[in-house]
Coordinates of C-alpha atoms and ligand atoms in Angstrom, one line a residue:
M23 CA -67.0 59.0 49.5
T24 CA -66.3 61.3 46.5
V25 CA -69.2 61.1 43.9
C26 CA -68.5 61.4 40.7
E27 CA -70.6 62.8 37.3
Y28 CA -72.4 59.6 35.6
K29 CA -70.2 59.0 32.1
P30 CA -72.1 57.3 29.7
G31 CA -69.7 54.1 28.6
L32 CA -67.6 54.8 31.4
E33 CA -65.9 57.2 28.8
G34 CA -62.5 58.4 31.0
I35 CA -63.5 56.7 34.1
P36 CA -60.1 54.2 35.0
A37 CA -61.7 50.7 35.7
A38 CA -57.9 49.4 36.7
Q39 CA -54.8 49.6 37.0
S40 CA -52.6 48.2 34.7
S41 CA -48.8 47.3 33.3
I42 CA -49.9 45.2 30.2
S43 CA -50.4 47.1 27.5
Y44 CA -50.7 51.1 26.3
V45 CA -52.8 53.1 24.4
D46 CA -51.8 56.5 23.0
G47 CA -55.2 57.4 20.8
Q48 CA -53.4 61.1 19.8
K49 CA -50.9 59.7 18.3
G50 CA -51.5 55.6 17.3
I51 CA -49.4 54.4 19.3
L52 CA -50.2 50.5 21.0
E53 CA -47.8 49.1 23.9
Y54 CA -47.7 45.3 24.8
R55 CA -45.8 46.0 27.7
G56 CA -43.9 48.7 26.9
I57 CA -42.6 47.6 23.2
R58 CA -44.3 49.0 20.0
I59 CA -46.8 46.6 18.2
E60 CA -45.4 47.6 15.2
E61 CA -41.8 45.8 16.4
L62 CA -43.5 43.0 18.1
A63 CA -45.4 41.8 14.2
Q64 CA -42.0 41.8 12.7
K65 CA -39.8 39.8 15.1
S66 CA -42.2 38.3 17.5
T67 CA -44.9 35.2 17.6
F68 CA -48.4 35.7 18.7
L69 CA -47.0 32.4 21.4
E70 CA -44.1 34.3 22.9
T71 CA -46.4 37.9 22.7
A72 CA -48.9 36.0 25.1
Y73 CA -46.9 34.7 27.7
L74 CA -44.9 38.5 27.5
L75 CA -48.2 40.1 28.4
I76 CA -49.5 37.4 30.9
W77 CA -46.0 36.7 32.9
G78 CA -44.5 40.8 32.2
E79 CA -41.5 39.4 30.7
L80 CA -40.3 38.4 27.1
P81 CA -39.5 34.7 28.1
T82 CA -35.4 33.3 27.6
K83 CA -35.3 30.5 25.4
E84 CA -35.9 27.6 27.2
E85 CA -38.5 29.8 28.6
L86 CA -40.4 29.8 25.6
Q87 CA -39.6 26.1 23.9
A88 CA -41.3 24.7 27.7
F89 CA -44.2 26.5 27.2
E90 CA -44.8 25.9 23.3
E91 CA -44.4 22.5 23.9
E92 CA -47.2 23.0 27.2
V93 CA -49.4 24.3 24.8
R94 CA -48.9 21.7 21.9
L95 CA -49.6 19.3 24.7
H96 CA -52.7 20.8 25.6
R97 CA -53.9 21.3 22.2
R98 CA -56.8 18.0 22.2
I99 CA -60.6 18.8 23.3
K100 CA -62.1 15.9 25.2
Y101 CA -64.4 14.0 23.3
R102 CA -67.9 14.5 25.3
I103 CA -66.8 18.7 24.0
R104 CA -66.4 17.1 20.7
D105 CA -69.8 15.8 21.0
M106 CA -71.3 17.9 23.0
M107 CA -70.1 20.5 20.1
K108 CA -71.9 18.7 17.6
C109 CA -75.4 18.8 18.5
F110 CA -75.1 22.6 19.3
P111 CA -77.3 24.1 15.7
E112 CA -74.8 24.0 12.2
S113 CA -76.6 27.2 11.7
G114 CA -76.0 29.0 15.3
H115 CA -73.2 31.1 15.5
P116 CA -69.6 30.5 15.7
M117 CA -69.2 32.7 18.5
D118 CA -72.6 31.1 20.2
A119 CA -71.1 27.8 19.9
L120 CA -66.7 29.2 21.2
Q121 CA -68.8 30.5 24.1
A122 CA -70.4 27.7 25.3
S123 CA -67.3 25.6 24.7
A124 CA -65.1 27.2 27.0
A125 CA -68.1 27.8 29.1
A126 CA -67.7 23.7 29.4
L127 CA -63.9 23.5 29.4
G128 CA -65.3 24.4 33.1
L129 CA -67.6 21.6 34.1
F130 CA -64.0 19.8 33.8
Y131 CA -61.7 22.0 34.9
S132 CA -62.8 23.7 37.5
R133 CA -61.1 23.7 41.1
R134 CA -60.5 27.0 41.4
D135 CA -56.9 27.2 43.1
L136 CA -56.6 31.0 42.3
T137 CA -53.7 31.8 44.2
N138 CA -51.4 28.2 43.3
P139 CA -49.6 29.3 39.9
V140 CA -49.7 25.8 38.5
Y141 CA -53.5 26.2 38.9
I142 CA -53.2 29.9 36.5
R143 CA -50.2 28.3 34.4
D144 CA -52.2 25.5 34.0
A145 CA -55.3 27.3 33.1
V146 CA -54.1 29.1 30.8
V147 CA -52.3 26.9 28.6
R148 CA -55.4 24.6 28.4
L149 CA -57.5 28.1 27.0
I150 CA -54.7 28.8 24.6
A151 CA -54.0 25.5 23.5
T152 CA -58.0 24.8 23.5
I153 CA -60.1 27.7 21.8
P154 CA -58.1 27.0 18.2
T155 CA -59.4 23.2 18.6
M156 CA -62.8 24.4 19.7
V157 CA -63.8 26.7 16.9
A158 CA -61.5 25.4 13.9
A159 CA -63.9 21.4 15.1
F160 CA -67.2 23.7 15.4
Q161 CA -65.9 25.1 11.5
L162 CA -66.2 21.6 10.1
M163 CA -69.1 20.0 12.1
R164 CA -71.4 22.7 10.9
K165 CA -69.9 21.5 7.2
G166 CA -71.6 17.1 8.7
N167 CA -67.4 16.0 8.6
D168 CA -65.0 14.9 12.0
P169 CA -63.1 17.1 14.0
V170 CA -60.0 16.9 12.8
K171 CA -56.6 16.4 14.8
P172 CA -54.5 19.2 15.7
R173 CA -50.3 18.2 14.3
D174 CA -47.8 18.6 16.7
D175 CA -45.2 19.1 14.1
L176 CA -47.1 22.8 13.6
D177 CA -47.0 25.6 14.6
Y178 CA -49.9 27.4 16.8
S179 CA -50.9 28.8 13.5
A180 CA -50.2 26.6 10.5
N181 CA -52.0 24.0 13.1
F182 CA -55.1 26.7 13.2
L183 CA -54.9 26.9 9.6
Y184 CA -54.8 23.3 9.0
M185 CA -57.0 22.0 11.5
L186 CA -60.1 24.8 9.4
N187 CA -58.9 23.7 6.7
E188 CA -58.0 20.2 6.5
K189 CA -54.7 20.8 4.7
E190 CA -51.3 22.3 5.2
P191 CA -51.4 26.5 5.0
D192 CA -49.0 28.7 2.4
A193 CA -46.3 29.5 4.8
L194 CA -46.9 33.5 4.0
A195 CA -50.5 32.9 5.2
A196 CA -49.5 31.0 8.3
K197 CA -47.1 34.0 8.9
I198 CA -49.4 36.6 9.2
F199 CA -52.1 34.6 10.3
D200 CA -49.8 34.9 13.4
V201 CA -49.1 38.1 12.9
C202 CA -53.3 39.2 13.2
L203 CA -52.7 37.7 16.2
I204 CA -50.4 39.5 17.9
L205 CA -52.3 42.7 16.5
H206 CA -55.3 41.2 18.2
V207 CA -54.4 39.7 21.7
E208 CA -54.7 43.0 23.8
H209 CA -56.0 46.8 24.1
T210 CA -56.7 47.9 27.7
M211 CA -59.9 48.4 29.1
N212 CA -62.0 47.8 25.8
A213 CA -65.2 45.9 27.0
S214 CA -64.6 42.9 26.5
T215 CA -61.0 42.8 28.9
F216 CA -63.2 45.3 31.2
S217 CA -66.4 41.7 31.3
A218 CA -63.4 39.2 31.9
R219 CA -62.1 41.6 34.7
V220 CA -65.0 41.9 36.1
T221 CA -66.1 38.2 36.2
A222 CA -62.6 37.7 37.5
S223 CA -62.9 39.8 40.4
T224 CA -66.0 37.5 41.7
L225 CA -62.7 35.1 42.3
T226 CA -65.4 32.6 39.7
D227 CA -63.2 30.1 37.7
P228 CA -61.0 31.3 34.4
Y229 CA -63.2 29.5 32.1
A230 CA -66.2 31.3 33.3
V231 CA -64.2 34.3 33.1
V232 CA -62.8 33.6 29.4
A233 CA -66.8 32.8 28.7
S234 CA -68.3 36.1 29.7
A235 CA -65.5 38.1 27.3
V236 CA -66.4 36.3 24.4
G237 CA -70.0 37.3 24.8
T238 CA -69.0 40.5 24.7
L239 CA -66.6 40.7 22.3
G240 CA -68.9 39.2 19.5
G241 CA -71.6 42.5 19.9
P242 CA -71.1 44.7 16.7
L243 CA -70.0 47.6 18.3
H244 CA -66.7 45.6 19.4
G245 CA -65.6 42.1 18.1
G246 CA -67.9 41.3 15.9
A247 CA -67.4 44.5 13.9
N248 CA -64.9 42.8 11.9
E249 CA -67.7 40.2 10.4
E250 CA -69.8 43.4 9.2
V251 CA -67.6 45.5 7.5
I252 CA -67.4 42.7 5.0
Q253 CA -70.9 42.5 4.6
M254 CA -70.7 46.4 4.0
L255 CA -68.4 46.0 1.2
E256 CA -70.6 43.6 -0.2
E257 CA -73.7 45.5 -0.5
I258 CA -71.6 48.4 -1.5
G259 CA -70.4 46.7 -4.3
S260 CA -68.1 48.9 -6.6
V261 CA -66.0 52.1 -5.9
E262 CA -69.0 54.0 -7.7
N263 CA -71.4 53.2 -4.6
V264 CA -68.6 53.9 -2.6
R265 CA -69.6 58.0 -2.0
P266 CA -74.1 57.7 -2.1
Y267 CA -73.5 54.6 0.2
V268 CA -71.4 57.1 2.8
E269 CA -73.5 59.7 2.7
D270 CA -76.7 57.8 3.1
R271 CA -76.1 56.1 5.7
L272 CA -74.4 59.2 7.9
L273 CA -78.0 60.6 6.7
R274 CA -79.9 58.0 8.6
K275 CA -77.1 58.6 11.5
E276 CA -76.2 54.8 11.3
K277 CA -72.5 53.6 11.9
L278 CA -70.8 53.1 9.9
M279 CA -68.1 49.6 10.2
G280 CA -64.5 49.5 10.9
F281 CA -64.7 53.2 11.5
G282 CA -64.2 54.9 15.2
H283 CA -62.8 54.4 19.0
R284 CA -63.0 54.9 22.2
V285 CA -59.3 56.0 22.4
Y286 CA -58.1 56.9 18.5
K287 CA -58.8 60.0 16.9
V288 CA -56.0 58.8 14.5
K289 CA -55.8 55.7 12.5
D290 CA -55.1 52.2 14.2
P291 CA -51.8 51.0 14.0
R292 CA -53.4 47.8 14.1
A293 CA -55.0 48.3 11.3
I294 CA -52.3 50.7 9.0
I295 CA -50.5 47.4 9.3
L296 CA -53.5 45.0 8.7
Q297 CA -53.7 46.8 5.9
E298 CA -49.8 45.9 4.5
L299 CA -50.7 42.7 5.3
A300 CA -53.8 42.1 3.7
E301 CA -51.3 44.2 0.6
Q302 CA -49.0 41.4 0.8
L303 CA -51.4 38.3 0.7
F304 CA -53.1 40.6 -2.7
A305 CA -49.1 41.1 -4.1
K306 CA -49.1 36.3 -4.0
F307 CA -52.9 35.6 -4.2
G308 CA -54.2 37.8 -6.0
A309 CA -56.1 41.4 -6.0
D310 CA -59.6 41.5 -4.4
K311 CA -62.0 44.4 -5.2
Y312 CA -63.1 44.6 -1.9
Y313 CA -59.9 45.6 -0.6
D314 CA -60.9 48.6 -3.6
I315 CA -64.0 49.5 -2.5
A316 CA -62.0 49.7 1.3
Q317 CA -59.7 52.1 1.0
E318 CA -62.3 54.5 -1.1
M319 CA -64.3 54.3 1.8
E320 CA -61.4 55.1 3.7
R321 CA -60.9 58.6 2.3
V322 CA -64.5 59.1 1.5
V323 CA -65.4 59.0 5.2
E324 CA -62.1 60.9 6.6
E325 CA -63.2 63.5 4.1
K326 CA -67.1 63.6 6.3
L327 CA -65.8 62.6 9.7
G328 CA -62.0 63.2 9.7
H329 CA -63.0 66.3 11.6
K330 CA -64.6 64.0 14.8
G331 CA -61.8 61.4 14.9
I332 CA -63.5 58.8 13.2
Y333 CA -60.6 56.9 11.2
P334 CA -60.2 53.1 10.9
N335 CA -59.9 50.8 13.6
V336 CA -58.5 47.2 14.5
D337 CA -62.5 45.8 12.5
F338 CA -61.9 47.2 9.5
Y339 CA -58.8 45.5 7.2
S340 CA -58.6 41.8 9.2
G341 CA -61.8 40.9 7.4
L342 CA -60.2 40.9 4.1
V343 CA -57.1 39.3 5.2
Y344 CA -59.1 36.8 6.5
R345 CA -61.7 36.5 2.4
K346 CA -57.5 36.6 1.4
M347 CA -57.0 33.5 3.3
G348 CA -59.9 31.3 2.2
I349 CA -61.7 31.4 5.8
P350 CA -65.2 32.3 6.0
T351 CA -66.1 35.5 7.9
D352 CA -68.4 34.7 10.0
L353 CA -64.9 32.3 12.3
F354 CA -63.8 36.4 12.1
T355 CA -64.8 36.9 15.1
P356 CA -64.1 33.3 16.6
I357 CA -60.3 34.5 15.4
F358 CA -60.2 37.6 16.7
A359 CA -61.4 35.8 20.7
I360 CA -58.3 33.4 19.7
A361 CA -55.9 36.0 20.2
R362 CA -57.6 37.5 22.4
V363 CA -58.2 35.1 25.0
A364 CA -54.4 35.5 26.1
G365 CA -55.8 39.2 26.8
W366 CA -58.4 38.7 29.0
L367 CA -55.6 36.4 31.0
A368 CA -52.7 38.6 31.6
H369 CA -56.3 40.6 32.8
W370 CA -57.1 37.5 34.9
K371 CA -53.9 37.1 36.0
E372 CA -53.9 40.7 37.3
Q373 CA -56.7 40.7 39.0
L374 CA -56.3 38.8 41.1
E375 CA -53.1 40.1 42.6
E376 CA -54.7 43.5 44.0
N377 CA -58.4 41.3 43.7
R378 CA -61.5 44.1 45.2
I379 CA -64.8 43.2 44.1
F380 CA -65.9 45.8 41.4
R381 CA -69.1 47.0 42.2
P382 CA -69.9 50.4 40.9
T383 CA -73.1 52.5 41.2
Q384 CA -75.2 54.0 39.7
V385 CA -77.7 57.2 39.5
Y386 CA -80.8 55.7 39.8
N387 CA -83.9 57.5 38.7
G388 CA -86.5 55.6 38.9
R389 CA -89.5 57.2 41.4
H390 CA -90.3 55.8 45.2
S391 CA -93.3 55.1 47.8
I392 CA -95.3 53.9 45.2
A393 CA -98.5 51.8 46.2
Y394 CA -98.2 48.3 45.2
T395 CA -101.6 47.8 42.6
P396 CA -104.0 44.8 42.9
I397 CA -103.2 42.9 39.5
E398 CA -107.3 43.7 38.3
Q399 CA -107.4 47.2 39.0
R400 CA -103.9 47.7 36.5
Ligands
LIG26 C1 -62.4 45.9 18.6 C2 -63.4 46.9 18.2 O1 -63.8 46.9 19.2 S1 -62.5 48.3 17.2 C3 -64.4 48.8 17.3 C4 -65.6 48.5 16.3 N1 -66.8 49.2 16.7 C5 -66.9 49.4 15.3 O2 -66.3 49.3 14.0 C6 -68.8 50.3 14.8 C7 -68.5 51.3 14.5 N2 -68.0 52.3 15.3 C8 -68.8 53.0 16.2 O3 -70.2 52.5 17.1 C9 -68.5 53.2 17.7 O4 -66.7 54.2 17.2 C10 -67.3 53.1 19.3 C11 -68.3 52.0 19.1 C12 -66.1 52.5 18.4 C13 -66.7 53.7 20.0 O5 -67.7 54.7 20.3 P1 -68.3 55.6 21.7 O6 -66.6 56.3 21.7 O7 -69.2 56.1 22.1 O8 -68.0 57.1 20.1 P2 -69.8 57.6 19.7 O9 -71.0 56.2 19.6 O10 -70.7 58.3 21.1 O11 -69.3 58.2 19.1 C14 -69.5 59.6 18.5 C15 -69.5 60.4 17.7 O12 -69.2 59.8 16.2 C16 -69.3 59.0 15.4 N3 -69.2 58.3 15.3 C17 -68.5 57.5 16.3 N4 -68.0 56.1 15.4 C18 -68.5 56.6 13.8 C19 -68.5 55.3 12.8 N5 -68.6 54.4 12.9 N6 -69.7 55.7 11.8 C20 -70.5 57.6 11.8 N7 -70.4 58.0 13.5 C21 -69.3 57.5 14.3 C22 -71.2 59.2 16.4 O13 -72.2 59.7 15.4 C23 -70.6 60.6 17.5 O14 -70.8 61.3 16.3 P3 -72.2 62.8 17.5 O15 -70.9 63.6 18.8 O16 -72.2 63.7 16.2 O17 -73.2 62.7 17.8
LIG27 O1 -60.6 49.3 22.9 C1 -61.2 49.3 22.4 O2 -62.4 49.6 23.1 C2 -61.6 48.3 21.3 C3 -60.6 48.1 20.7 O3 -59.8 48.4 19.9 C4 -60.3 46.4 20.7 O4 -60.4 46.0 21.8 O5 -59.4 45.5 20.8

């Protein structure tokens, strides 16, 4: 066996063969099953894109209707899950609540029949359908309210916003939210997807796969950055403070949240679309001063770090979109998870098709042949 050079963070090391999505980080291109995201953002819906990613082809009209109907029928969560969530501390982070709730689904549906397409479809539908309900239910319950039941007459994104805010959403806001889900659904071998694939490779159940990926997504270097971006913009507070803030952080060798990417060395194509979506919302619902701060920050960071290929990533503008919709900051990453679950499931399915357990090696740099020291001599 050839011994490879150790690469911290596995940079540049292929961990799987996959036909789900493709990134060209120099040109700023992202495709799902070969289709550019710009086109999907304009013409598709989240559920149609999820279908494309998981089953490999765009659905026919009948296939899409059947999938939407199945998801609609599975939106409700069991009262025991709801009661379990009610016991979570209201000060707990919604990502932790989501991780625990997704794992708890496995208590009810743990039968592992991983070779049966019916089992796979059932798990896909159940997870895509219930994750938004769990996010909205935790939000209402931590405020002391009862969760709102899903509305069968509303489509996927409109229903989520309805469950969250207890009122029917504005049509433009619901459409933009759906596009945000399309933009967040999949992104090659990112950390949470890798985590999902490693977990999948042990042939555990899909609820454990998703729970492990949710845990990975929450970190501030990954999906959790969208929450930190808004906190950072609030801390900056004004356009004049941007330059000194950036300079100070760089001097202290601290990262600027929402910037930089392992693969993109240009502006993330998703950030370009998210910025346009934010502008559409501002045009309808009024400007946001944090957008001016964000734009100035993009200019200053390009000036300082453009030579290193550091530009806004997907997490930089998404928070401004969600903020304008009145969504609390700590729900930004759970919303990322609502979308990404379909990407994780596509990878789960692909992993099962040609599974081999992930078991890489390590470079041992510890000691050998050390004698045991009795406790009284230490
Ligand atoms: C959905 C997503 O996961 S998108 C990413 C969300 N995460 C963030 O926005 C957090 C901020 N960004 C980062 O921490 C990084 O850019 C990551 C985690 C996204 C990528 O990390 P890596 O590929 O390991 O890059 P790494 O951290 O090695 O940085 C390479 C160089 O760029 C610099 N750099 C990278 N990102 C940033 C940043 N956001 N701010 C300042 N400097 C940065 C590093 O300091 C390093 O500089 P050096 O070579 O002079 O030491
Ligand atoms: O690809 C990555 O490393 C992170 C990312 O942008 C994503 O998961 O959407």
